[in-house]
Coordinates of C-alpha atoms and ligand atoms in Angstrom, one line a residue:
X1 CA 71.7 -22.8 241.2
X2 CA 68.5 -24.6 241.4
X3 CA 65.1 -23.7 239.7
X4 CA 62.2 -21.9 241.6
X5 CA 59.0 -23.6 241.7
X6 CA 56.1 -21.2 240.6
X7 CA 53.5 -23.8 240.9
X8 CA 53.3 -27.5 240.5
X9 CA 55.0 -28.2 236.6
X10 CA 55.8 -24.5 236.6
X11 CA 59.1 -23.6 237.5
X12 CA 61.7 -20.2 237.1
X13 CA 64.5 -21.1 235.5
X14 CA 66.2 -17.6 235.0
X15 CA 69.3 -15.8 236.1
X16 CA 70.2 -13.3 237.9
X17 CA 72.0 -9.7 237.2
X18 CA 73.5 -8.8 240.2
X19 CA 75.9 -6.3 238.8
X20 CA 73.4 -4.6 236.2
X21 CA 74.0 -0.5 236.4
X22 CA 73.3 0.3 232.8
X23 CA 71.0 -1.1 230.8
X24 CA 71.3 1.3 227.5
X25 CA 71.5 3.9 229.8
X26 CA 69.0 3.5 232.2
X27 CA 71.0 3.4 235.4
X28 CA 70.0 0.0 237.1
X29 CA 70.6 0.3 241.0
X30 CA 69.2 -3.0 241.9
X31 CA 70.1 -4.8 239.4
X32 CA 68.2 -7.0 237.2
X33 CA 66.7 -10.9 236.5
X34 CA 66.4 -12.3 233.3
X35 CA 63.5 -14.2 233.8
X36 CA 62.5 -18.0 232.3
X37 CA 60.0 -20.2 233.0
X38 CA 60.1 -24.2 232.4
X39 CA 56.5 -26.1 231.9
X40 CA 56.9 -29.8 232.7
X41 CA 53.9 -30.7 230.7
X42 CA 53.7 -33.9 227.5
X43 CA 55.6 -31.0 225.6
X44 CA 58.5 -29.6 227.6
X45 CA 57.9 -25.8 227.1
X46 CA 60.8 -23.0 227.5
X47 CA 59.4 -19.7 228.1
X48 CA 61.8 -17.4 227.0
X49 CA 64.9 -17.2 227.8
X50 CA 67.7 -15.1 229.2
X51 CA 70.5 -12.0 228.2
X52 CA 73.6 -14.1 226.4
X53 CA 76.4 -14.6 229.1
X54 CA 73.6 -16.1 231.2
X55 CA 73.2 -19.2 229.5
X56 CA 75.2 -21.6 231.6
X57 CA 73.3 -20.2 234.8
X58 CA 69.7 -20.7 233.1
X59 CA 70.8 -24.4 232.1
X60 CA 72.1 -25.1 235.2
X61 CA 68.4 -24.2 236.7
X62 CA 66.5 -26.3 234.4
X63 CA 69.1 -29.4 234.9
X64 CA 67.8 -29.5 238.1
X65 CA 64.1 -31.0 237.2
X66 CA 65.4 -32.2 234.1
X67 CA 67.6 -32.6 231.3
X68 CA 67.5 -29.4 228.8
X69 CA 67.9 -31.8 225.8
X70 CA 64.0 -33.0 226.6
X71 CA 63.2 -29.3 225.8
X72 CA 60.2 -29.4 222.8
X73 CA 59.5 -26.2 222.8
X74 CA 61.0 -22.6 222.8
X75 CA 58.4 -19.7 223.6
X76 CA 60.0 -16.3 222.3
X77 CA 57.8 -13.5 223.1
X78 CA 60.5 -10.9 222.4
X79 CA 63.3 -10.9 220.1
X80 CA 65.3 -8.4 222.6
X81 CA 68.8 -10.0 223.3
X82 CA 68.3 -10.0 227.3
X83 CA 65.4 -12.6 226.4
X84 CA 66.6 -14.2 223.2
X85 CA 70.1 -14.5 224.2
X86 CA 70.0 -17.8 225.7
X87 CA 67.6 -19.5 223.0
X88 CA 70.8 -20.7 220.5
X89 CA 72.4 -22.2 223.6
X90 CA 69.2 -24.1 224.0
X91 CA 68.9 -25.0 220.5
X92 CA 72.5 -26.6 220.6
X93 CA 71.5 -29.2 223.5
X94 CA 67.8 -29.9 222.1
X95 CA 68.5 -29.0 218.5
X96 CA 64.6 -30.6 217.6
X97 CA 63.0 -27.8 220.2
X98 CA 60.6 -25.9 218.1
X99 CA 60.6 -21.7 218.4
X100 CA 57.4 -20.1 218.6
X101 CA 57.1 -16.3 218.2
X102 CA 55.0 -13.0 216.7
X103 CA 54.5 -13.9 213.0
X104 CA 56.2 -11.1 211.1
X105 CA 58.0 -9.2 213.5
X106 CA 59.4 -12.0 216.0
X107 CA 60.4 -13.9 212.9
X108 CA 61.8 -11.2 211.3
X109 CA 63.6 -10.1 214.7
X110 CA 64.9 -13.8 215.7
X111 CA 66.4 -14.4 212.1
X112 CA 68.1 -11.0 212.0
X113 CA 70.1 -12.1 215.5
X114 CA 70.7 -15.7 215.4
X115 CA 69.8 -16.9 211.6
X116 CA 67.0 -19.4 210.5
X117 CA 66.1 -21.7 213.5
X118 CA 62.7 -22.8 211.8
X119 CA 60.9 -20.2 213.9
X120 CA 56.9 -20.3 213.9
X121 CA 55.2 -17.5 213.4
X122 CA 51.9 -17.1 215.8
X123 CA 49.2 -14.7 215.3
X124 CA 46.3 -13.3 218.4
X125 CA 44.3 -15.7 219.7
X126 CA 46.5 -19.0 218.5
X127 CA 46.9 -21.4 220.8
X128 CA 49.4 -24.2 221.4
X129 CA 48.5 -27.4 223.6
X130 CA 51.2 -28.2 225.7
X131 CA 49.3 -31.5 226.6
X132 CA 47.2 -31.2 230.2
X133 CA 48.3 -26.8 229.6
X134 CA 47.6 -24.6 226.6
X135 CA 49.0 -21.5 225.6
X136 CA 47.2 -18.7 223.9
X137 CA 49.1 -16.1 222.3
X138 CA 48.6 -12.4 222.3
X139 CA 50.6 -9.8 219.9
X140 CA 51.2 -6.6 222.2
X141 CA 53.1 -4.9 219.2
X142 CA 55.8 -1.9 220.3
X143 CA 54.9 -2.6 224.4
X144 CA 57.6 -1.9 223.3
X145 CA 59.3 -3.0 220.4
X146 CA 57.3 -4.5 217.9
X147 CA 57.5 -8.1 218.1
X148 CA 56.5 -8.2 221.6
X149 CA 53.8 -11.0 222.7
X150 CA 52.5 -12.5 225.6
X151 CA 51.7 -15.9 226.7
X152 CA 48.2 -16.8 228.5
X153 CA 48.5 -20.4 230.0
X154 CA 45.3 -22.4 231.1
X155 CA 44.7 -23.8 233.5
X156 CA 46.5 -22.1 235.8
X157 CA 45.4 -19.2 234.5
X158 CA 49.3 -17.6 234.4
X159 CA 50.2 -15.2 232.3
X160 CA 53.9 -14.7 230.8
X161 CA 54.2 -10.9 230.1
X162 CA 57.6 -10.3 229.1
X163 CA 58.9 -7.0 229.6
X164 CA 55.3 -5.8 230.6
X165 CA 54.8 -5.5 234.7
X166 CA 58.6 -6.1 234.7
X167 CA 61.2 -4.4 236.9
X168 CA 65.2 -4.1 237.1
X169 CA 65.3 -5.7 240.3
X170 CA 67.5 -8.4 241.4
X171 CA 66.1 -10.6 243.8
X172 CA 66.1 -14.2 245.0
X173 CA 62.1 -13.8 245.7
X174 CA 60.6 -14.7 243.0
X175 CA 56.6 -13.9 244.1
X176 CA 55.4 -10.8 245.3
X177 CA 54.1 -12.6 248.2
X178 CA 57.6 -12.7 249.8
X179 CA 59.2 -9.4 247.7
X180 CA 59.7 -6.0 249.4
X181 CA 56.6 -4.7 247.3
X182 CA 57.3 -1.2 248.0
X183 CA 61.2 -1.5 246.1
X184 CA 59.0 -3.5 243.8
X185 CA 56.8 -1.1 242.9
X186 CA 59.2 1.9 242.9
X187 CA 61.0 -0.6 240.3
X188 CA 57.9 -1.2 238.6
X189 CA 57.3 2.6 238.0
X190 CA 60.8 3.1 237.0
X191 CA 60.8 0.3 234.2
X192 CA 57.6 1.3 233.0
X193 CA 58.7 5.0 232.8
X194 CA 62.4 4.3 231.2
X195 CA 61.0 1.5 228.5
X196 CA 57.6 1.2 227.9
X197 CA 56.0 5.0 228.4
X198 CA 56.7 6.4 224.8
X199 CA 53.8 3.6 224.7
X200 CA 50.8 4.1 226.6
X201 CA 48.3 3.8 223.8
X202 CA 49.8 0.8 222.6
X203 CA 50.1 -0.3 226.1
X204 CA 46.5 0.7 226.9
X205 CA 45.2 -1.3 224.1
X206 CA 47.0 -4.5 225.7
X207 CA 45.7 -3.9 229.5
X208 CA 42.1 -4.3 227.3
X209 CA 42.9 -7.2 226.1
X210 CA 44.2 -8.8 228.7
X211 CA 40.9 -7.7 231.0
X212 CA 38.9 -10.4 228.9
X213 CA 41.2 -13.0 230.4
X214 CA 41.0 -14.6 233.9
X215 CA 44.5 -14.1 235.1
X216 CA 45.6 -15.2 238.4
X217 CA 49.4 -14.5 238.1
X218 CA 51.7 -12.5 235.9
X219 CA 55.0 -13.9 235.4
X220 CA 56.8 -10.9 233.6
X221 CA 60.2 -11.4 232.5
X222 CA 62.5 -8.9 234.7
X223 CA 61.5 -8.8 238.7
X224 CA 58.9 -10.5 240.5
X225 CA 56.0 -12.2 239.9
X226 CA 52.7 -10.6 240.6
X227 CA 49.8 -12.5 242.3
X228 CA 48.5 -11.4 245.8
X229 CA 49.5 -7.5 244.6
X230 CA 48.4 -8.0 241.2
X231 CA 45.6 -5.3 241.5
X232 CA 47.7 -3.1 242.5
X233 CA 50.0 -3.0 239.4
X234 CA 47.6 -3.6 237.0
X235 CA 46.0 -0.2 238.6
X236 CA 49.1 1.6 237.9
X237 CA 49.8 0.2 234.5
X238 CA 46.0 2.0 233.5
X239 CA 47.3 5.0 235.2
X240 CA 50.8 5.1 233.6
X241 CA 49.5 4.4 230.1
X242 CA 46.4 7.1 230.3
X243 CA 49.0 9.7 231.1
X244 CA 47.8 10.9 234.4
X245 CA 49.5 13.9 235.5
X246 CA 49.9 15.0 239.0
X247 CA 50.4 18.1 240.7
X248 CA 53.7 17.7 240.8
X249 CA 57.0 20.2 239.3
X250 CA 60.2 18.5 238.0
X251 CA 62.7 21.0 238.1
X252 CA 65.6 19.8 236.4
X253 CA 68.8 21.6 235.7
X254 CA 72.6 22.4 236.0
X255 CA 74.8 25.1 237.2
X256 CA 78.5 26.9 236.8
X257 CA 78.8 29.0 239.3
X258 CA 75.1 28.4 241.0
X259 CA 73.3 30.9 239.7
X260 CA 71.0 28.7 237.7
X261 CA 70.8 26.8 240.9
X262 CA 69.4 29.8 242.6
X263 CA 67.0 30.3 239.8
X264 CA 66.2 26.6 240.0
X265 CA 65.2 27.4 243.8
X266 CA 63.3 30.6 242.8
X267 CA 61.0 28.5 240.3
X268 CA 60.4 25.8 243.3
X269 CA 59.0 28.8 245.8
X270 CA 56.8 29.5 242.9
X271 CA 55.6 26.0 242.9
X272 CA 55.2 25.7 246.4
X273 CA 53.6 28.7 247.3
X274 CA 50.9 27.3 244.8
X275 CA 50.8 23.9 246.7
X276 CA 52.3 22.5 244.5
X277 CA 55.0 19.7 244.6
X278 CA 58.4 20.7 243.5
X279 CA 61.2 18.3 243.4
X280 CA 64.9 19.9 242.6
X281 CA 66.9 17.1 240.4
X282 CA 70.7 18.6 240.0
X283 CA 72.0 17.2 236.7
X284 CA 75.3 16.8 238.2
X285 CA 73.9 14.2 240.7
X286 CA 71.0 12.6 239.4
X287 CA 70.4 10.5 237.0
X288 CA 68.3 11.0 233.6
X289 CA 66.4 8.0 234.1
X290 CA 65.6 8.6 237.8
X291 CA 64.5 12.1 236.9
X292 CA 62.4 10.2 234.1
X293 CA 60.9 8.1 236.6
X294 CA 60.0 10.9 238.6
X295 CA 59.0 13.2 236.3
X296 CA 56.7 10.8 234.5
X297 CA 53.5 12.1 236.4
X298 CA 54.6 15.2 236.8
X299 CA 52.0 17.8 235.1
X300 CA 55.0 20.9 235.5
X301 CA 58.7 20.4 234.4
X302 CA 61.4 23.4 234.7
X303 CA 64.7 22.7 232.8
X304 CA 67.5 25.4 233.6
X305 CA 71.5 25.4 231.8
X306 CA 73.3 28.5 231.7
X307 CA 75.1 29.5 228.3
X308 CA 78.3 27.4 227.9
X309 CA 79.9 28.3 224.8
X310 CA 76.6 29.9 223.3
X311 CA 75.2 26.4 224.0
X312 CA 73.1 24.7 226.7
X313 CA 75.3 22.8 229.0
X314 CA 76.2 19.1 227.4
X315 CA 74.2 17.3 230.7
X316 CA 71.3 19.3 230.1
X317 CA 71.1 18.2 226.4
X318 CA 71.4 15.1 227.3
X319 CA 68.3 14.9 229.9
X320 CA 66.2 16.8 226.9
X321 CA 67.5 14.0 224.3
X322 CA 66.4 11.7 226.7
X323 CA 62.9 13.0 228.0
X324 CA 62.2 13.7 224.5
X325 CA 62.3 10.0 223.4
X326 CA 60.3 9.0 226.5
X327 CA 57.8 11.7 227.8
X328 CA 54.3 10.0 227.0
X329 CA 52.1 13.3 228.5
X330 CA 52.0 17.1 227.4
X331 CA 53.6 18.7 230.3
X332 CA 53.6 22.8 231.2
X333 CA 57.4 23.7 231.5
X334 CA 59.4 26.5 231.8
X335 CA 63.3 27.4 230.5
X336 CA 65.6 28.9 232.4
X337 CA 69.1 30.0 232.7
X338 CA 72.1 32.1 233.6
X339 CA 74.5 33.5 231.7
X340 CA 77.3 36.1 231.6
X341 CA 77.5 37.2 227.7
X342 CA 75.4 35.3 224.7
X343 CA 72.9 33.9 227.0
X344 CA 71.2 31.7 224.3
X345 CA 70.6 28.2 226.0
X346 CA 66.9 29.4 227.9
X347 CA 65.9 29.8 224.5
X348 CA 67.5 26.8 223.2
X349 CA 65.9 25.0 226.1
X350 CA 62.3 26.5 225.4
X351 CA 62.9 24.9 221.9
X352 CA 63.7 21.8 223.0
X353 CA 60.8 21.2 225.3
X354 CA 58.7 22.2 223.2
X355 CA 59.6 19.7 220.6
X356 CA 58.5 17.2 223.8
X357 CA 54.7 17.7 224.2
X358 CA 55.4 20.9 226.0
X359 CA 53.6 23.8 226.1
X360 CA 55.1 27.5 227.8
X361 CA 53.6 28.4 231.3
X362 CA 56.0 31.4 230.9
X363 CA 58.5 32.9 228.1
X364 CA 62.2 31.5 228.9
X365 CA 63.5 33.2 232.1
X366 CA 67.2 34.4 231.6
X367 CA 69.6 36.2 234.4
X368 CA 72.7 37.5 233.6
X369 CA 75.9 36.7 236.0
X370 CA 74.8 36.8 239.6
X371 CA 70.9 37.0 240.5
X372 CA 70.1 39.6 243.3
X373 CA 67.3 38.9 245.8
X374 CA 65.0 41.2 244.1
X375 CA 65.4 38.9 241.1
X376 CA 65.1 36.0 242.7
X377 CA 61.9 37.0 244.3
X378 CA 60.7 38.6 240.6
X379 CA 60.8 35.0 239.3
X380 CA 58.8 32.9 242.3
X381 CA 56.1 35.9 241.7
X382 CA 55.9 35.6 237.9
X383 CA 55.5 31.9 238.4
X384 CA 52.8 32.1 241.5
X385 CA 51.2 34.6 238.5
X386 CA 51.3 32.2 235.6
X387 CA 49.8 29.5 238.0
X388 CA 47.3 31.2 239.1
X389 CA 46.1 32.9 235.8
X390 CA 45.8 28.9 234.7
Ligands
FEO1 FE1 63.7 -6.8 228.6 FE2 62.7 -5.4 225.7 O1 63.7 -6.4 226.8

């Protein structure tokens, strides 16, 4: 295990999470990296660190080009255990390595997980000379907890983003240069939906301060690096965080006995009829955070559960918990279900959404027992009607 250069004095010294598939319940296919960069500069510079289990692979990386225990100084742009994890580890072998992080918050967070380690608080626009390098810090409060900074490094013009422009993406490329860009960027989109969307103004706010600086690279702290691609990603992070909505339909739901299902396909002839996109996510299949990424654009979602108990099915309370926390954008929606007697959860679904930024295209659709064709094709019209009378 050997460290990745970046660029000359700049190296990764990270791990990697091969076996990742959860990360609080964002389902993480590919995996992940925990990402931290070394500075060989006068003042040996950690820049962050990784998840705690990692340590041993992180120290192994920076042995390589040189002995931990010269380490002066600890970045910590975010207190989040995946980052922070490894930073008592590094204290232990270079116990004189001063911490740096968000006044306030990255103080408050650091002590609150591994107890007083003389932490520094730094404010915007404070910068730290590393000796021929300097550092300028930039608070980027709740992108996306509220400690989060990131680090601007002259003169290679490099900035070190944290969970910003990250991805869950285990790789041994390190640049986007040599990455499969399009798993990348379909990794990109997913991170930015599951973690950071509930945070577009915020995030917004951070892509504008960032545009006064001349960055070259972005070293974020999950994934690749971007360079060559980083238009491209920085285009989609303006995107992501002004909410833009697509012509797109997420319809989202679960089924007993597959009537609900029918509905589901009902809806979707609506939506297509209208040119617009639908996409049919079946809760017992997919998961919440794939539907999230998905959805995330999407200026239509559908969420269907038939009546279980006088309830909403359990999986299709647990998508609306989950969409709720995240959805960043008002979207139209519509609730339906099946039922045989009760028949409350269209209703309780209507509720739901509309506690998350959504607004009604019709009253909640509800069919009892088996749907006949006639009914079927009574539900693709209504729909075709409320689109067109937009
Ligand atoms: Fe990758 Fe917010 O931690």
């Amino acid at each position: 295990m050997k460290a990745t250069k970046i660029c000359e004095g700049v190296y990764w010294v990270g791990a990697i999470d091969w076996d990742l598939r959860n990360f609080h319940g964002y389902e993480t296919e590919k995996g992940s990296t925990y990402n931290a960069y070394l500075v060989l500069d006068e003042k040996i510079t950690l820049i962050d660190t990784v998840k705690a289990g990692f340590e041993k692979e992180m120290l192994t990386r920076i042995a390589s080009v040189i002995d931990p225990a010269k380490i002066d100084l600890i970045i910590s742009n975010h207190a989040e255990p995946d980052h922070s994890g490894g930073i008592p580890a590094v204290k232990k072998l270079a116990p004189g390595a001063a911490v740096y992080c968000a006044a306030g918050a990255g103080v408050k967070d650091l002590t609150a997980y591994y107890g007083d380690l003389g932490y520094i608080g730094v404010k915007a626009g404070d910068t730290l000379s590393l000796g021929k390098r300097t550092l300028t810090f930039l608070p980027t409060p709740m992108v996306h907890w509220p400690d989060n900074m990131v680090s601007f490094m002259t003169p290679e013009n490099i900035l070190f983003s944290n969970d910003a422009f990250g991805q869950h993406y285990a790789t041994f490329e390190r640049m986007d240069t040599e990455s499969d860009l399009s798993e990348a960027l379909v990794q990109a989109r997913k991170y930015y939906a599951n973690i950071v969307q509930p945070y577009g103004m915020q995030t917004a706010k951070a892509l504008a301060a960032c545009a006064q600086l001349p960055i070259q690279t972005v070293c974020p702290s999950h994934g690749i690096a971007w360079t060559k691609h980083l238009p491209e990603i920085l285009a989609l992070y303006h995107k992501w965080a002004a909410g833009e909505q697509e012509d797109f339909a997420a319809i989202v739901y679960d089924t007993m006995w597959h009537s609900t299902e029918q509905m589901a396909h009902a809806i979707a002839d609506g939506f297509s009829a209208c040119g617009i996109r639908p996409r049919l996510y079946n809760l017992h299949y997919c998961f919440n955070s794939d539907i999230i990424s998905d959805a995330m654009t999407a200026k239509y979602i559908a969420v269907g559960s038939p009546t279980l108990n006088n309830n909403m099915m359990p999986s299709v309370a647990s998508f609306l918990t989950y969409f709720r926390g995240l959805t960043g954008n008002k979207k139209k929606s519509i609730a339906f279900g099946s039922y045989g007697w009760g028949g409350q959860s269209p209703d309780q679904v209507q509720e739901q959404l509309a506690g998350c930024k959504c607004e009604p295209l019709l009253p909640a659709v509800r069919l009892q027992y088996k749907p006949s064709q006639e009914q079927l094709a009574k539900i693709t019209e209504d729909v075709i009607a409320a689109l067109k009378g937009e």
